Amino acid sequence: MDLIEILKWFASISGIIAAFMVSLDNGRRITGWGFALFVASSIAWISGALMSDDQPLLSQNLVLFGINIFGVYRYLIRKKPPADA
């Protein structure tokens, strides 16, 4: 198995686990770590896309990387949840 294949499998499996963690809605900490795993998945997808010259996959995961960084900030870094409106 070559490096691109390993990256893509890691990205796929970690994305599935991250989606499960976020969908559990089992508290801020679990959700935050789900977003952190999504960040790792996005980095793997970005790396694989660059290595295989896959522009659509690259652009999608650059955007998802930004969204996932925001999720990490929102659930792991920010000290309190937003006030209910």
Coordinates of N, CA and C in Angstrom, one line a residue:
M1 N 0.9 -1.2 0.0 CA 0.0 0.0 0.0 C 0.9 1.2 0.0
D2 N 0.6 2.2 -0.9 CA 1.5 3.4 -1.0 C 1.0 4.5 0.0
L3 N 1.7 5.5 0.1 CA 1.4 6.6 1.1 C 0.1 7.2 0.8
I4 N -0.3 7.5 -0.5 CA -1.6 8.1 -0.8 C -2.7 7.2 -0.3
E5 N -2.6 5.9 -0.6 CA -3.6 5.0 -0.2 C -3.8 5.0 1.4
I6 N -2.7 5.0 2.1 CA -2.7 5.0 3.5 C -3.4 6.3 4.0
L7 N -3.0 7.5 3.4 CA -3.6 8.7 3.8 C -5.1 8.7 3.6
K8 N -5.6 8.2 2.4 CA -7.0 8.2 2.1 C -7.8 7.2 3.1
W9 N -7.2 6.1 3.4 CA -7.8 5.2 4.4 C -7.9 5.8 5.7
F10 N -6.8 6.5 6.2 CA -6.9 7.2 7.5 C -7.9 8.3 7.4
A11 N -8.0 9.1 6.4 CA -8.9 10.2 6.3 C -10.3 9.6 6.3
S12 N -10.6 8.6 5.6 CA -11.9 8.0 5.5 C -12.4 7.4 6.9
I13 N -11.5 6.6 7.5 CA -11.9 6.0 8.8 C -12.0 7.1 9.9
S14 N -11.1 8.0 10.0 CA -11.1 9.0 11.0 C -12.3 10.0 10.8
G15 N -12.7 10.2 9.5 CA -13.9 11.0 9.3 C -15.2 10.3 9.7
I16 N -15.2 9.0 9.6 CA -16.4 8.3 10.0 C -16.5 8.3 11.5
I17 N -15.4 8.1 12.2 CA -15.3 8.1 13.7 C -15.7 9.5 14.2
A18 N -15.2 10.5 13.6 CA -15.4 11.9 14.0 C -16.9 12.2 13.8
A19 N -17.5 11.8 12.7 CA -18.9 12.1 12.5 C -19.8 11.4 13.5
F20 N -19.4 10.2 13.9 CA -20.1 9.5 15.0 C -20.0 10.2 16.3
M21 N -18.8 10.7 16.6 CA -18.6 11.4 17.9 C -19.4 12.7 17.9
V22 N -19.5 13.4 16.8 CA -20.2 14.7 16.8 C -21.7 14.3 16.9
S23 N -22.2 13.3 16.2 CA -23.6 12.9 16.2 C -24.1 12.4 17.5
L24 N -23.2 12.0 18.4 CA -23.6 11.5 19.7 C -24.2 12.6 20.5
D25 N -23.8 13.8 20.3 CA -24.3 15.0 21.1 C -24.2 14.6 22.6
N26 N -23.0 14.2 22.9 CA -22.8 13.7 24.3 C -21.9 14.7 25.1
G27 N -22.1 15.9 24.9 CA -21.4 16.9 25.6 C -20.4 17.7 24.8
R28 N -20.0 18.8 25.3 CA -19.0 19.7 24.5 C -17.7 19.0 24.3
R29 N -17.2 18.3 25.3 CA -15.9 17.7 25.2 C -15.8 16.7 24.1
I30 N -16.7 15.7 24.1 CA -16.8 14.7 23.0 C -16.9 15.3 21.7
T31 N -17.9 16.3 21.5 CA -18.1 16.9 20.3 C -16.8 17.7 19.8
G32 N -16.2 18.4 20.7 CA -14.9 19.1 20.4 C -13.8 18.1 19.9
W33 N -13.7 17.0 20.6 CA -12.7 16.0 20.1 C -13.1 15.4 18.8
G34 N -14.4 15.3 18.5 CA -14.8 14.9 17.2 C -14.4 15.9 16.1
F35 N -14.5 17.2 16.4 CA -14.1 18.2 15.5 C -12.5 18.1 15.3
A36 N -11.8 17.8 16.4 CA -10.4 17.7 16.3 C -10.0 16.6 15.4
L37 N -10.7 15.5 15.5 CA -10.5 14.3 14.6 C -10.9 14.7 13.2
F38 N -11.9 15.5 13.0 CA -12.3 16.0 11.6 C -11.1 16.8 11.1
V39 N -10.4 17.6 11.9 CA -9.3 18.4 11.4 C -8.2 17.4 10.9
A40 N -7.9 16.4 11.7 CA -6.9 15.4 11.2 C -7.3 14.7 9.9
S41 N -8.6 14.4 9.8 CA -9.1 13.8 8.6 C -9.0 14.8 7.4
S42 N -9.3 16.0 7.6 CA -9.2 17.0 6.5 C -7.7 17.2 6.1
I43 N -6.8 17.2 7.1 CA -5.4 17.3 6.7 C -4.9 16.1 5.9
A44 N -5.4 14.9 6.2 CA -5.1 13.7 5.4 C -5.7 13.8 4.0
W45 N -6.9 14.3 3.9 CA -7.6 14.4 2.6 C -6.8 15.5 1.8
I46 N -6.5 16.6 2.4 CA -5.7 17.6 1.7 C -4.4 17.1 1.2
S47 N -3.7 16.4 2.0 CA -2.4 15.8 1.6 C -2.6 14.8 0.5
G48 N -3.5 13.9 0.6 CA -3.8 13.0 -0.5 C -4.2 13.6 -1.8
A49 N -5.0 14.7 -1.7 CA -5.5 15.4 -2.8 C -4.3 16.1 -3.5
L50 N -3.4 16.7 -2.7 CA -2.2 17.4 -3.3 C -1.3 16.3 -4.0
M51 N -1.2 15.2 -3.4 CA -0.3 14.2 -4.0 C -0.9 13.5 -5.2
S52 N -2.2 13.5 -5.3 CA -2.8 12.9 -6.5 C -3.4 13.9 -7.5
D53 N -3.1 15.2 -7.2 CA -3.6 16.3 -8.1 C -5.1 16.2 -8.3
D54 N -5.8 16.1 -7.1 CA -7.3 16.0 -7.2 C -7.9 17.3 -6.6
Q55 N -8.1 18.3 -7.6 CA -8.5 19.6 -7.2 C -9.9 19.7 -6.5
P56 N -10.9 19.0 -7.0 CA -12.2 19.1 -6.3 C -12.1 18.6 -4.8
L57 N -11.4 17.5 -4.6 CA -11.2 17.0 -3.2 C -10.4 18.0 -2.4
L58 N -9.4 18.6 -3.0 CA -8.6 19.6 -2.3 C -9.4 20.8 -1.9
S59 N -10.2 21.3 -2.8 CA -11.0 22.5 -2.4 C -12.1 22.2 -1.4
Q60 N -12.7 21.1 -1.5 CA -13.7 20.7 -0.5 C -13.1 20.6 0.9
N61 N -11.9 20.0 1.0 CA -11.3 19.8 2.3 C -10.6 21.0 2.9
L62 N -10.3 21.9 2.0 CA -9.8 23.2 2.5 C -10.9 23.9 3.3
V63 N -12.1 23.9 2.7 CA -13.3 24.5 3.3 C -13.6 23.8 4.6
L64 N -13.7 22.5 4.5 CA -14.1 21.7 5.7 C -13.0 21.8 6.8
F65 N -11.8 22.0 6.4 CA -10.7 22.2 7.4 C -11.0 23.5 8.2
G66 N -11.4 24.6 7.5 CA -11.8 25.8 8.2 C -13.0 25.6 9.1
I67 N -14.0 24.9 8.6 CA -15.2 24.7 9.4 C -14.8 23.9 10.7
N68 N -14.0 22.9 10.5 CA -13.6 22.0 11.6 C -12.8 22.7 12.6
I69 N -11.9 23.6 12.2 CA -11.1 24.5 13.1 C -12.1 25.3 14.0
F70 N -13.1 25.9 13.3 CA -14.1 26.6 14.0 C -14.8 25.8 15.1
G71 N -15.1 24.5 14.7 CA -15.7 23.6 15.7 C -14.8 23.3 16.9
V72 N -13.5 23.1 16.6 CA -12.6 22.9 17.7 C -12.6 24.1 18.6
Y73 N -12.5 25.3 18.0 CA -12.6 26.6 18.8 C -13.9 26.6 19.7
R74 N -15.0 26.4 19.0 CA -16.3 26.5 19.7 C -16.5 25.5 20.8
Y75 N -16.0 24.3 20.6 CA -16.3 23.3 21.6 C -15.1 23.0 22.6
L76 N -13.9 23.3 22.2 CA -12.8 23.0 23.1 C -12.0 24.2 23.7
I77 N -12.0 25.3 22.9 CA -11.2 26.5 23.3 C -12.1 27.5 24.0
R78 N -13.2 27.9 23.4 CA -14.1 28.9 24.1 C -14.6 28.3 25.4
K79 N -14.6 29.2 26.4 CA -14.8 28.7 27.8 C -16.3 28.4 28.1
K80 N -17.2 29.2 27.5 CA -18.6 28.9 27.8 C -19.4 28.8 26.5
P81 N -20.5 28.0 26.6 CA -21.4 27.9 25.4 C -22.1 29.2 25.2
P82 N -22.6 29.5 23.9 CA -23.3 30.7 23.6 C -24.6 30.7 24.4
A83 N -25.0 31.9 24.8 CA -26.3 32.1 25.5 C -27.5 31.7 24.5
D84 N -28.5 31.0 25.1 CA -29.6 30.7 24.3 C -30.4 31.9 24.0
A85 N -30.9 32.0 22.7 CA -31.6 33.2 22.3 C -33.1 33.0 22.6

